[in-house]
CSV table of C-alpha atoms in Angstrom, one decimal:
chain,number,residue,atom,x,y,z
A,1,UNK,CA,10.8,52.6,14.7
A,2,UNK,CA,10.7,50.3,18.0
A,3,UNK,CA,13.6,51.5,20.5
A,4,UNK,CA,15.6,49.0,23.0
A,5,UNK,CA,13.9,50.9,25.8
A,6,UNK,CA,10.4,50.3,24.9
A,7,UNK,CA,11.3,46.7,24.6
A,8,UNK,CA,12.8,46.0,27.5
A,9,UNK,CA,9.8,48.3,29.1
A,10,UNK,CA,7.1,46.5,27.8
A,11,UNK,CA,8.8,42.4,28.3
A,12,UNK,CA,10.7,43.3,31.3
A,13,UNK,CA,13.4,41.4,29.9
A,14,UNK,CA,17.3,42.1,30.5
A,15,UNK,CA,19.9,42.9,27.9
A,16,UNK,CA,22.6,40.4,27.4
A,17,UNK,CA,24.4,41.8,24.4
A,18,UNK,CA,23.9,45.3,23.4
A,19,UNK,CA,23.9,45.9,19.7
A,20,UNK,CA,21.5,48.1,17.8
A,21,UNK,CA,19.3,50.5,19.5
A,22,UNK,CA,16.5,50.6,17.6
A,23,UNK,CA,14.4,48.3,15.1
A,24,UNK,CA,12.0,48.7,12.3
A,25,UNK,CA,9.3,46.3,12.9
A,26,UNK,CA,8.8,42.8,14.8
A,27,UNK,CA,9.0,39.1,13.1
A,28,UNK,CA,8.8,35.5,14.2
A,29,UNK,CA,9.8,33.6,11.0
A,30,UNK,CA,13.5,33.9,10.1
A,31,UNK,CA,12.4,33.1,6.5
A,32,UNK,CA,10.8,36.4,5.9
A,33,UNK,CA,12.3,38.7,8.5
A,34,UNK,CA,14.0,41.6,7.1
A,35,UNK,CA,16.9,43.9,8.0
A,36,UNK,CA,16.7,45.4,11.2
A,37,UNK,CA,13.7,43.9,12.7
A,38,UNK,CA,13.3,42.1,16.1
A,39,UNK,CA,13.3,38.6,16.1
A,40,UNK,CA,11.1,36.4,18.8
A,41,UNK,CA,12.2,33.4,19.2
A,42,UNK,CA,8.6,31.5,19.6
A,43,UNK,CA,8.7,27.6,20.8
A,44,UNK,CA,5.6,25.9,19.9
A,45,UNK,CA,4.6,22.1,19.7
A,46,UNK,CA,5.7,21.6,16.3
A,47,UNK,CA,8.8,24.1,16.0
A,48,UNK,CA,11.1,26.0,17.8
A,49,UNK,CA,12.5,29.5,17.1
A,50,UNK,CA,15.6,29.1,18.8
A,51,UNK,CA,16.8,26.7,16.3
A,52,UNK,CA,16.9,29.5,13.8
A,53,UNK,CA,18.2,32.6,15.6
A,54,UNK,CA,21.4,32.5,13.4
A,55,UNK,CA,19.1,32.3,10.1
A,56,UNK,CA,17.3,35.3,11.2
A,57,UNK,CA,20.9,37.4,11.8
A,58,UNK,CA,22.2,36.2,8.7
A,59,UNK,CA,19.2,37.5,6.9
A,60,UNK,CA,19.5,40.9,8.8
A,61,UNK,CA,17.8,40.8,12.2
A,62,UNK,CA,18.9,43.5,14.1
A,63,UNK,CA,18.2,41.9,17.4
A,64,UNK,CA,16.8,38.7,19.3
A,65,UNK,CA,14.2,37.8,21.9
A,66,UNK,CA,15.3,34.5,23.4
A,67,UNK,CA,14.7,32.9,26.5
A,68,UNK,CA,17.6,32.1,28.5
A,69,UNK,CA,17.8,28.5,28.1
A,70,UNK,CA,18.1,28.5,24.6
A,71,UNK,CA,21.1,30.9,24.0
A,72,UNK,CA,23.9,29.5,22.1
A,73,UNK,CA,27.2,30.9,22.3
A,74,UNK,CA,27.4,31.5,18.3
A,75,UNK,CA,24.2,34.1,18.7
A,76,UNK,CA,26.0,36.0,21.3
A,77,UNK,CA,29.4,35.7,19.7
A,78,UNK,CA,27.0,37.9,16.7
A,79,UNK,CA,27.3,40.9,18.7
A,80,UNK,CA,24.2,41.7,18.0
A,81,UNK,CA,21.2,42.9,20.4
A,82,UNK,CA,20.0,39.6,22.5
A,83,UNK,CA,17.2,40.4,25.1
A,84,UNK,CA,16.5,37.4,27.4
A,85,UNK,CA,13.0,36.6,28.5
A,86,UNK,CA,11.1,33.9,30.6
A,87,UNK,CA,8.7,33.4,28.0
A,88,UNK,CA,9.0,34.9,24.5
A,89,UNK,CA,5.4,34.2,23.5
A,90,UNK,CA,4.5,36.4,27.0
A,91,UNK,CA,6.9,38.9,25.8
A,92,UNK,CA,5.1,39.2,22.3
A,93,UNK,CA,1.6,39.7,24.2
A,94,UNK,CA,3.4,42.2,26.2
A,95,UNK,CA,4.8,44.0,23.5
A,96,UNK,CA,1.8,44.3,21.7
A,97,UNK,CA,-0.3,45.5,24.9
A,98,UNK,CA,2.4,48.3,25.5
A,99,UNK,CA,1.9,49.4,21.9
A,100,UNK,CA,-1.7,49.0,21.9
A,101,UNK,CA,-1.9,51.1,25.0
A,102,UNK,CA,0.1,54.1,23.2
A,103,UNK,CA,-2.4,53.7,20.2
A,104,UNK,CA,-5.4,56.6,20.5
A,105,UNK,CA,-7.6,55.6,17.6
A,106,UNK,CA,-10.5,52.9,17.6
A,107,UNK,CA,-9.9,49.2,17.7
A,108,UNK,CA,-12.4,47.3,16.4
A,109,UNK,CA,-12.5,43.5,17.5
A,110,UNK,CA,-14.5,40.8,15.4
A,111,UNK,CA,-15.5,37.8,17.0
A,112,UNK,CA,-18.1,35.1,15.9
A,113,UNK,CA,-18.6,31.6,14.7
A,114,UNK,CA,-18.8,32.0,11.0
A,115,UNK,CA,-18.0,35.2,8.5
A,116,UNK,CA,-14.7,36.5,10.9
A,117,UNK,CA,-12.3,37.1,8.2
A,118,UNK,CA,-14.8,38.3,5.3
A,119,UNK,CA,-16.3,40.7,7.8
A,120,UNK,CA,-13.3,42.2,8.8
A,121,UNK,CA,-11.7,42.5,5.2
A,122,UNK,CA,-15.0,44.3,4.2
A,123,UNK,CA,-15.1,46.6,7.3
A,124,UNK,CA,-11.1,47.5,6.5
A,125,UNK,CA,-12.4,48.0,2.8
A,126,UNK,CA,-14.6,50.5,4.1
A,127,UNK,CA,-12.5,52.4,6.4
A,128,UNK,CA,-9.5,52.6,4.1
A,129,UNK,CA,-11.8,54.8,1.9
A,130,UNK,CA,-10.5,57.6,4.2
A,131,UNK,CA,-8.3,56.0,7.0
A,132,UNK,CA,-4.8,54.4,7.1
A,133,UNK,CA,-6.4,50.8,8.5
A,134,UNK,CA,-4.1,47.9,10.3
A,135,UNK,CA,-5.7,44.7,10.0
A,136,UNK,CA,-4.9,41.5,11.0
A,137,UNK,CA,-3.4,39.2,7.9
A,138,UNK,CA,-5.5,36.5,6.3
A,139,UNK,CA,-7.1,34.7,9.5
A,140,UNK,CA,-4.4,35.1,12.0
A,141,UNK,CA,-6.6,35.5,14.6
A,142,UNK,CA,-4.9,33.1,17.3
A,143,UNK,CA,-2.9,34.1,20.3
A,144,UNK,CA,0.3,34.8,18.0
A,145,UNK,CA,-1.1,36.3,14.8
A,146,UNK,CA,-2.9,39.1,16.5
A,147,UNK,CA,-1.0,40.5,18.8
A,148,UNK,CA,1.8,40.1,15.9
A,149,UNK,CA,-0.6,41.9,13.8
A,150,UNK,CA,-0.5,44.9,16.5
A,151,UNK,CA,3.1,45.0,16.4
A,152,UNK,CA,2.9,46.2,12.9
A,153,UNK,CA,1.5,49.6,14.0
A,154,UNK,CA,3.1,52.9,13.3
A,155,UNK,CA,2.5,56.5,13.5
A,156,UNK,CA,0.3,56.5,10.1
A,157,UNK,CA,-2.0,54.3,11.4
A,158,UNK,CA,-5.5,55.4,12.1
A,159,UNK,CA,-7.6,52.3,12.9
A,160,UNK,CA,-7.3,48.5,13.6
A,161,UNK,CA,-9.3,45.9,12.6
A,162,UNK,CA,-8.7,42.7,14.4
A,163,UNK,CA,-10.1,38.9,14.1
A,164,UNK,CA,-9.9,37.1,17.3
A,165,UNK,CA,-10.7,33.5,17.0
A,166,UNK,CA,-11.4,30.9,19.7
A,167,UNK,CA,-11.4,27.2,20.3
A,168,UNK,CA,-11.9,27.1,24.3
A,169,UNK,CA,-13.4,29.2,26.9
A,170,UNK,CA,-11.0,32.2,27.6
A,171,UNK,CA,-9.4,32.7,24.3
A,172,UNK,CA,-11.3,35.9,23.1
A,173,UNK,CA,-10.8,37.2,26.8
A,174,UNK,CA,-7.4,36.6,26.4
A,175,UNK,CA,-7.2,38.5,23.2
A,176,UNK,CA,-8.8,41.2,24.2
A,177,UNK,CA,-6.8,41.9,27.2
A,178,UNK,CA,-3.9,42.5,24.3
A,179,UNK,CA,-5.8,44.1,21.8
A,180,UNK,CA,-8.0,46.4,24.1
A,181,UNK,CA,-11.1,47.0,21.6
A,182,UNK,CA,-13.4,49.9,22.3
A,183,UNK,CA,-15.7,48.5,19.8
A,184,UNK,CA,-16.7,45.1,19.1
A,185,UNK,CA,-18.5,43.1,16.1
A,186,UNK,CA,-20.0,39.6,16.9
A,187,UNK,CA,-21.1,38.1,13.7
A,188,UNK,CA,-23.1,35.1,14.7
A,189,UNK,CA,-23.0,32.1,17.2
A,190,UNK,CA,-22.8,28.9,15.3
A,191,UNK,CA,-21.9,25.0,16.2
A,192,UNK,CA,-18.0,25.9,16.0
A,193,UNK,CA,-15.4,23.9,18.2
A,194,UNK,CA,-17.5,22.0,20.4
A,195,UNK,CA,-14.8,19.8,21.2
A,196,UNK,CA,-13.4,22.7,23.1
A,197,UNK,CA,-16.9,24.1,24.1
A,198,UNK,CA,-19.3,21.4,24.5
A,199,UNK,CA,-22.4,23.2,23.8
A,200,UNK,CA,-24.0,26.2,22.1
A,201,UNK,CA,-24.6,28.1,25.1
A,202,UNK,CA,-20.9,27.9,25.9
A,203,UNK,CA,-20.0,28.9,22.6
A,204,UNK,CA,-21.9,32.4,23.2
A,205,UNK,CA,-20.2,32.9,26.3
A,206,UNK,CA,-17.2,32.6,24.7
A,207,UNK,CA,-17.7,35.2,22.0
A,208,UNK,CA,-19.3,37.2,24.7
A,209,UNK,CA,-15.8,37.5,26.3
A,210,UNK,CA,-15.2,40.8,24.3
A,211,UNK,CA,-18.5,42.6,25.9
A,212,UNK,CA,-16.3,43.7,28.9
A,213,UNK,CA,-13.8,45.3,26.9
A,214,UNK,CA,-15.9,47.6,24.4
A,215,UNK,CA,-18.1,50.8,24.8
A,216,UNK,CA,-19.9,49.7,21.5
A,217,UNK,CA,-21.0,46.3,20.1
A,218,UNK,CA,-22.4,45.6,16.6
A,219,UNK,CA,-24.6,42.2,16.5
A,220,UNK,CA,-26.7,40.2,14.3
A,221,UNK,CA,-30.4,40.9,15.2
A,222,UNK,CA,-31.4,38.1,13.3
A,223,UNK,CA,-29.5,35.8,15.3
A,224,UNK,CA,-32.1,35.4,18.5
A,225,UNK,CA,-30.0,33.4,20.5
A,226,UNK,CA,-27.0,36.0,20.2
A,227,UNK,CA,-29.3,38.6,21.0
A,228,UNK,CA,-30.6,37.0,24.3
A,229,UNK,CA,-27.0,36.6,25.5
A,230,UNK,CA,-26.0,40.4,24.6
A,231,UNK,CA,-29.2,42.1,26.4
A,232,UNK,CA,-27.9,40.1,29.2
A,233,UNK,CA,-24.1,40.6,29.5
A,234,UNK,CA,-23.6,44.2,27.3
A,235,UNK,CA,-24.8,47.3,28.8
A,236,UNK,CA,-22.9,49.4,26.5
A,237,UNK,CA,-24.4,50.9,23.0
A,238,UNK,CA,-25.6,48.2,20.5
A,239,UNK,CA,-25.8,48.5,17.1
A,240,UNK,CA,-27.6,45.9,15.4
A,241,UNK,CA,-27.9,44.5,11.7
A,242,UNK,CA,-30.3,42.2,9.9
A,243,UNK,CA,-32.0,41.0,7.3
A,244,UNK,CA,-35.0,39.6,8.3
A,245,UNK,CA,-35.9,41.4,11.9
A,246,UNK,CA,-37.4,44.8,11.4
A,247,UNK,CA,-36.2,47.9,13.2
A,248,UNK,CA,-32.4,47.1,12.9
A,249,UNK,CA,-30.1,50.2,12.5
A,250,UNK,CA,-28.8,48.5,9.5
A,251,UNK,CA,-31.2,46.8,7.0
A,252,UNK,CA,-31.8,45.4,3.7
A,253,UNK,CA,-34.5,44.8,1.5
A,254,UNK,CA,-35.0,44.2,-2.5
A,255,UNK,CA,-32.4,41.4,-2.3
A,256,UNK,CA,-31.5,40.5,-6.1
A,257,UNK,CA,-28.9,37.2,-6.6
A,258,UNK,CA,-27.1,36.6,-9.9
A,259,UNK,CA,-24.2,34.4,-10.9
A,260,UNK,CA,-22.2,38.1,-11.2
A,261,UNK,CA,-23.3,40.3,-8.3
A,262,UNK,CA,-25.5,40.4,-5.3
A,263,UNK,CA,-27.6,43.3,-5.0
A,264,UNK,CA,-29.8,45.1,-2.5
A,265,UNK,CA,-30.8,48.1,-1.1
A,266,UNK,CA,-28.8,49.4,2.1
A,267,UNK,CA,-30.7,50.7,4.6
A,268,UNK,CA,-29.7,53.1,7.5
A,269,UNK,CA,-32.6,54.6,9.7
A,270,UNK,CA,-34.3,57.2,7.1
A,271,UNK,CA,-31.2,56.8,4.5
A,272,UNK,CA,-31.1,54.1,1.4
A,273,UNK,CA,-28.5,53.4,-1.1
A,274,UNK,CA,-28.0,50.6,-3.7
A,275,UNK,CA,-25.2,48.1,-3.3
A,276,UNK,CA,-24.1,46.0,-5.9
A,277,UNK,CA,-21.8,43.3,-4.3
A,278,UNK,CA,-19.1,41.1,-6.0
A,279,UNK,CA,-19.4,38.4,-3.8
A,280,UNK,CA,-22.4,35.8,-3.5
A,281,UNK,CA,-24.6,34.1,-0.8
A,282,UNK,CA,-26.9,35.2,1.6
A,283,UNK,CA,-24.5,34.9,4.3
A,284,UNK,CA,-22.2,37.6,2.3
A,285,UNK,CA,-24.9,40.1,2.7
A,286,UNK,CA,-24.7,39.5,6.4
A,287,UNK,CA,-20.9,39.9,6.7
A,288,UNK,CA,-21.4,43.1,4.4
A,289,UNK,CA,-24.1,44.8,6.7
A,290,UNK,CA,-22.1,43.9,9.8
A,291,UNK,CA,-19.0,45.9,8.4
A,292,UNK,CA,-21.2,48.8,7.4
A,293,UNK,CA,-22.9,48.9,10.7
A,294,UNK,CA,-19.4,49.3,12.2
A,295,UNK,CA,-18.7,51.6,9.5
A,296,UNK,CA,-21.6,53.5,10.1
A,297,UNK,CA,-20.8,53.4,13.9
A,298,UNK,CA,-17.5,55.2,13.3
A,299,UNK,CA,-19.0,58.0,11.3
A,300,UNK,CA,-18.9,56.9,7.8
A,301,UNK,CA,-21.6,57.9,5.5
A,302,UNK,CA,-23.9,55.6,3.0
A,303,UNK,CA,-21.6,56.7,0.1
A,304,UNK,CA,-18.4,55.6,1.8
A,305,UNK,CA,-19.9,52.4,2.6
A,306,UNK,CA,-21.0,51.5,-0.5
A,307,UNK,CA,-17.9,52.4,-2.1
A,308,UNK,CA,-16.0,50.3,0.3
A,309,UNK,CA,-18.4,46.9,-0.1
A,310,UNK,CA,-18.5,47.5,-3.9
A,311,UNK,CA,-14.9,47.6,-4.6
A,312,UNK,CA,-14.6,44.2,-2.5
A,313,UNK,CA,-13.6,41.4,-4.0
A,314,UNK,CA,-13.8,38.8,-1.9
A,315,UNK,CA,-11.6,36.4,0.2
A,316,UNK,CA,-9.5,33.3,-1.0
A,317,UNK,CA,-11.5,30.3,-0.8
A,318,UNK,CA,-14.5,31.6,0.7
A,319,UNK,CA,-17.3,30.7,-1.4
A,320,UNK,CA,-16.0,31.6,-4.8
A,321,UNK,CA,-17.5,30.7,-7.7
A,322,UNK,CA,-15.1,29.3,-10.5
A,323,UNK,CA,-15.8,28.2,-13.8
A,324,UNK,CA,-13.7,25.7,-15.8
A,325,UNK,CA,-14.6,23.6,-19.1
A,326,UNK,CA,-17.8,24.3,-18.4
A,327,UNK,CA,-18.5,23.3,-14.9
A,328,UNK,CA,-19.5,25.7,-12.0
A,329,UNK,CA,-17.6,25.1,-8.8
A,330,UNK,CA,-18.5,26.9,-5.4
A,331,UNK,CA,-15.3,26.8,-4.1
A,332,UNK,CA,-15.9,27.3,-0.2
A,333,UNK,CA,-13.1,25.0,1.0
A,334,UNK,CA,-11.3,27.1,4.0
A,335,UNK,CA,-13.2,25.7,6.6
A,336,UNK,CA,-16.5,24.5,7.6
A,337,UNK,CA,-18.7,23.7,10.8
A,338,UNK,CA,-22.6,22.6,10.6
A,339,UNK,CA,-23.8,26.4,10.3
A,340,UNK,CA,-21.5,27.4,7.6
A,341,UNK,CA,-22.2,24.1,6.0
A,342,UNK,CA,-25.7,25.0,6.0
A,343,UNK,CA,-25.5,28.1,4.8
A,344,UNK,CA,-23.5,26.8,1.7
A,345,UNK,CA,-26.1,24.2,1.1
A,346,UNK,CA,-28.8,26.8,1.2
A,347,UNK,CA,-26.7,28.9,-1.5
A,348,UNK,CA,-26.2,25.7,-3.7
A,349,UNK,CA,-30.3,25.0,-3.3
A,350,UNK,CA,-30.6,28.6,-4.7
A,351,UNK,CA,-28.5,28.0,-7.8
A,352,UNK,CA,-29.9,24.8,-8.7
A,353,UNK,CA,-33.4,26.6,-8.4
A,354,UNK,CA,-32.1,29.0,-10.9
A,355,UNK,CA,-32.5,26.3,-13.8
A,356,UNK,CA,-29.2,27.3,-14.8
A,357,UNK,CA,-27.4,24.1,-14.2
A,358,UNK,CA,-27.6,20.5,-15.7
A,359,UNK,CA,-27.0,18.6,-12.0
A,360,UNK,CA,-25.7,19.4,-8.7
A,361,UNK,CA,-22.9,17.5,-7.0
A,362,UNK,CA,-21.8,18.1,-3.4
A,363,UNK,CA,-18.3,17.1,-2.5
A,364,UNK,CA,-17.8,17.7,1.2
A,365,UNK,CA,-15.0,17.1,3.7
A,366,UNK,CA,-15.1,15.9,8.0
A,367,UNK,CA,-16.3,19.0,9.8
A,368,UNK,CA,-13.6,18.5,12.6
A,369,UNK,CA,-13.5,19.5,16.2
A,370,UNK,CA,-17.0,18.4,17.0
A,371,UNK,CA,-16.3,16.4,19.7
A,372,UNK,CA,-19.5,14.1,20.9
A,373,UNK,CA,-21.4,16.0,18.3
A,374,UNK,CA,-19.2,14.7,15.0
A,375,UNK,CA,-21.1,11.8,14.6
A,376,UNK,CA,-24.7,13.1,14.7
A,377,UNK,CA,-24.1,16.4,12.6
A,378,UNK,CA,-22.6,14.4,9.8
A,379,UNK,CA,-25.7,12.2,9.9
A,380,UNK,CA,-27.9,15.1,10.2
A,381,UNK,CA,-26.0,16.8,6.9
A,382,UNK,CA,-26.5,13.5,5.2
A,383,UNK,CA,-30.5,13.8,5.8
A,384,UNK,CA,-30.6,17.2,4.8
A,385,UNK,CA,-28.8,16.6,1.5
A,386,UNK,CA,-31.6,14.0,0.9
A,387,UNK,CA,-34.1,16.5,0.6
A,388,UNK,CA,-32.4,18.7,-2.1
A,389,UNK,CA,-31.9,18.2,-5.7
A,390,UNK,CA,-28.2,17.0,-5.1
A,391,UNK,CA,-27.3,14.2,-8.1
A,392,UNK,CA,-24.1,13.0,-6.1
A,393,UNK,CA,-22.6,13.3,-2.8
A,394,UNK,CA,-19.2,12.5,-2.6
A,395,UNK,CA,-18.0,12.6,1.4
A,396,UNK,CA,-14.5,12.9,2.4
A,397,UNK,CA,-13.1,11.6,5.5
A,398,UNK,CA,-14.2,9.2,8.2
A,399,UNK,CA,-16.7,11.7,10.0
A,400,UNK,CA,-18.2,11.9,6.2
A,401,UNK,CA,-19.3,8.6,5.7
A,402,UNK,CA,-21.8,8.9,8.3
A,403,UNK,CA,-23.2,11.7,5.8
A,404,UNK,CA,-23.1,9.5,3.1
A,405,UNK,CA,-24.5,6.5,4.9
A,406,UNK,CA,-27.9,8.8,5.4
A,407,UNK,CA,-27.9,10.0,2.1
A,408,UNK,CA,-30.7,9.0,-0.1
A,409,UNK,CA,-29.2,9.1,-3.7
A,410,UNK,CA,-25.7,8.4,-5.5
A,411,UNK,CA,-23.6,8.5,-2.4
A,412,UNK,CA,-19.7,8.3,-2.5
A,413,UNK,CA,-17.6,7.9,0.4
A,414,UNK,CA,-13.6,8.4,-0.3
A,415,UNK,CA,-10.9,8.9,2.5
A,416,UNK,CA,-9.1,11.9,1.1
A,417,UNK,CA,-9.6,15.3,-1.1
A,418,UNK,CA,-7.0,13.8,-3.6
A,419,UNK,CA,-9.5,10.4,-3.8
A,420,UNK,CA,-12.4,12.9,-4.2
A,421,UNK,CA,-10.8,14.8,-7.0
A,422,UNK,CA,-10.1,11.8,-8.9
A,423,UNK,CA,-13.6,10.7,-8.4
A,424,UNK,CA,-15.4,13.9,-9.2
A,425,UNK,CA,-13.5,14.0,-12.5
A,426,UNK,CA,-14.8,10.6,-13.5
A,427,UNK,CA,-18.6,11.8,-13.3
A,428,UNK,CA,-18.5,15.7,-14.1
A,429,UNK,CA,-20.3,16.7,-16.9
A,430,UNK,CA,-20.4,20.0,-18.6
A,431,UNK,CA,-23.5,22.3,-17.1
A,432,UNK,CA,-22.7,20.7,-13.5
A,433,UNK,CA,-22.3,22.7,-10.5
A,434,UNK,CA,-20.4,21.3,-7.6
A,435,UNK,CA,-20.3,22.2,-4.2
A,436,UNK,CA,-16.9,21.8,-2.2
A,437,UNK,CA,-16.1,22.4,1.4
A,438,UNK,CA,-14.9,21.0,4.6
A,439,UNK,CA,-12.4,21.8,7.3
A,440,UNK,CA,-9.3,23.1,6.9
A,441,UNK,CA,-7.7,20.1,7.8
A,442,UNK,CA,-9.3,17.9,5.1
A,443,UNK,CA,-7.3,20.3,2.5
A,444,UNK,CA,-10.6,20.9,0.1
A,445,UNK,CA,-8.8,22.7,-1.9
A,446,UNK,CA,-6.8,19.6,-3.7
A,447,UNK,CA,-10.3,18.4,-5.0
A,448,UNK,CA,-10.1,21.0,-7.7
A,449,UNK,CA,-6.5,20.5,-8.4
A,450,UNK,CA,-7.2,16.9,-8.6
A,451,UNK,CA,-10.0,17.2,-11.2
A,452,UNK,CA,-7.8,19.9,-13.5
A,453,UNK,CA,-4.8,17.2,-13.3
A,454,UNK,CA,-7.4,14.5,-14.3
A,455,UNK,CA,-6.9,13.6,-18.2
A,456,UNK,CA,-10.2,11.2,-17.9
A,457,UNK,CA,-12.4,14.6,-16.7
A,458,UNK,CA,-10.9,16.7,-19.3
A,459,UNK,CA,-11.9,13.6,-21.6
A,460,UNK,CA,-15.4,13.4,-20.6
A,461,UNK,CA,-15.8,17.1,-20.8
A,462,UNK,CA,-14.6,17.1,-24.6
A,463,UNK,CA,-17.0,14.1,-25.3
A,464,UNK,CA,-19.9,16.2,-23.9
A,465,UNK,CA,-19.0,19.2,-26.0
A,466,UNK,CA,-19.2,17.3,-29.4
C-alpha cells in the first residue's frame, strides 16, 4: 500500500483535493487502471493522460497526479485525491526512486545492444526458483516503463531485474539514477541506434553508463571491444561469461543444436552441468550464460540455474521456430540492427547446412535508426546474403531495397510487410525454411499473417503435397 504522505514526500507535490489516503498501486493507463490505484497523467508527443483523468476516476482510480494547468473542474468536483506537480513524468521518476531507496534487496540492471529482454527473462526464470522477482514487463525498458515497473514493488519483493534501453547518450545514466542497481549485466555491444550515437565507441560509452552505479558487472568476455571499455571504466568485481574465450567465470562446451533443443555443458569454475534449452541459436546460448553468470553472482547453485534455464519457454517474436503447412518459419520479427541481423543469418545458415530443408528464403525489413550508416549497412547485408545458400531474398522498405540491389540471386523489393507476405505466399513450397526479421517499426509479424491468409499459398502447398 502507498500512502499519501509518501507520495507527497517523494514527488514534492501539493494536495488540491483530499480523498483516499492509501492506494493499491500506480497506473498511467486509464484503460487498465484498477480500483484504488493512483493515476499519473503523463503527457507525451502523441498522447496526454490529462485528457483521460475522468476515465481513470470512473474506472476506480483512488487519486490523480496532475500538472496544475491541466486540472479540470469536473475532476476536482469528483472529491478524489488530487496531487499537483510541476511535471508528471518527473513525479513518476521521483516516486520510483523513493520506493527503490526503501528496498533492501539486490537490483540487477540489464543493458546491451542485443538480447536484453531475453536475458532479463532468463535471469528472472532462474531467480524465481526461490525468490519473489520483480522484473520489467515485456520490453518496457525506457524512461516510463522502467520506473513504472519499480512502483510495482511490494513487501514480498526479494529482488528486481530491470531492463534498461538507450537511444542516446545519458539514457542509461538517467535510468540507473532511478533504479540504483548494485549488479549490472552488459550483454554485448553492437550497431544499435546509430542515429542517436553516431559511432560504435559512443554506443559502448552509453552502455557503460551503468558502471559507476554497480558493485558487480557481468560482461561478455567474447566481446573484446566491450571488455576493453570495461577494464578502463570499471573498478569493481567483474564476472565474465563466454563461449570462445578461455578462463571466463561461466563458459560452455559440447554444444549440440537441433530443431527441438539446444544442448551444452555449462561450466562454472570446477563445476559442470548439462543444459537442455527450449530456445534456439548461438545468441541464445550467450543470453543463457549471461543469466547463469548473474544468478551465480547472487549465490545460486548450478542445479538451480539448470532448472531455471530449462523451464524457460522463450520470448514472443524472438527467434521462434514455427512450422505451418510444411514450411519452417524463423520468427525473429521483434527488432533488428546489423549485429542481431547477422546473428539471425548465422543461425539460418546453420539450419540450411543441416540438409533438412528444400530451399531458404529471407524476408528482411529495414533496420531503422542507423542514421548515416543506413544505406551502407543495408548494402553490406545484401552482399553477405549473396555468399550463403539463400534462394530468394524479399526486402521490405526503402532501405532494404539497397540490400536487394547488392544481392546476387533472386531479389524482390516491396514496400510493406503486407506486400512481402503476399509475395512470400506466392512462392513458398513445402520443405522451405523462411527467416523473417526487421525493425519493430516495419511490423514484420504481418508477413506470417499475410501468408496464413493467402489462398494462393495454401493452394500451392496443397499442390506440392499431391
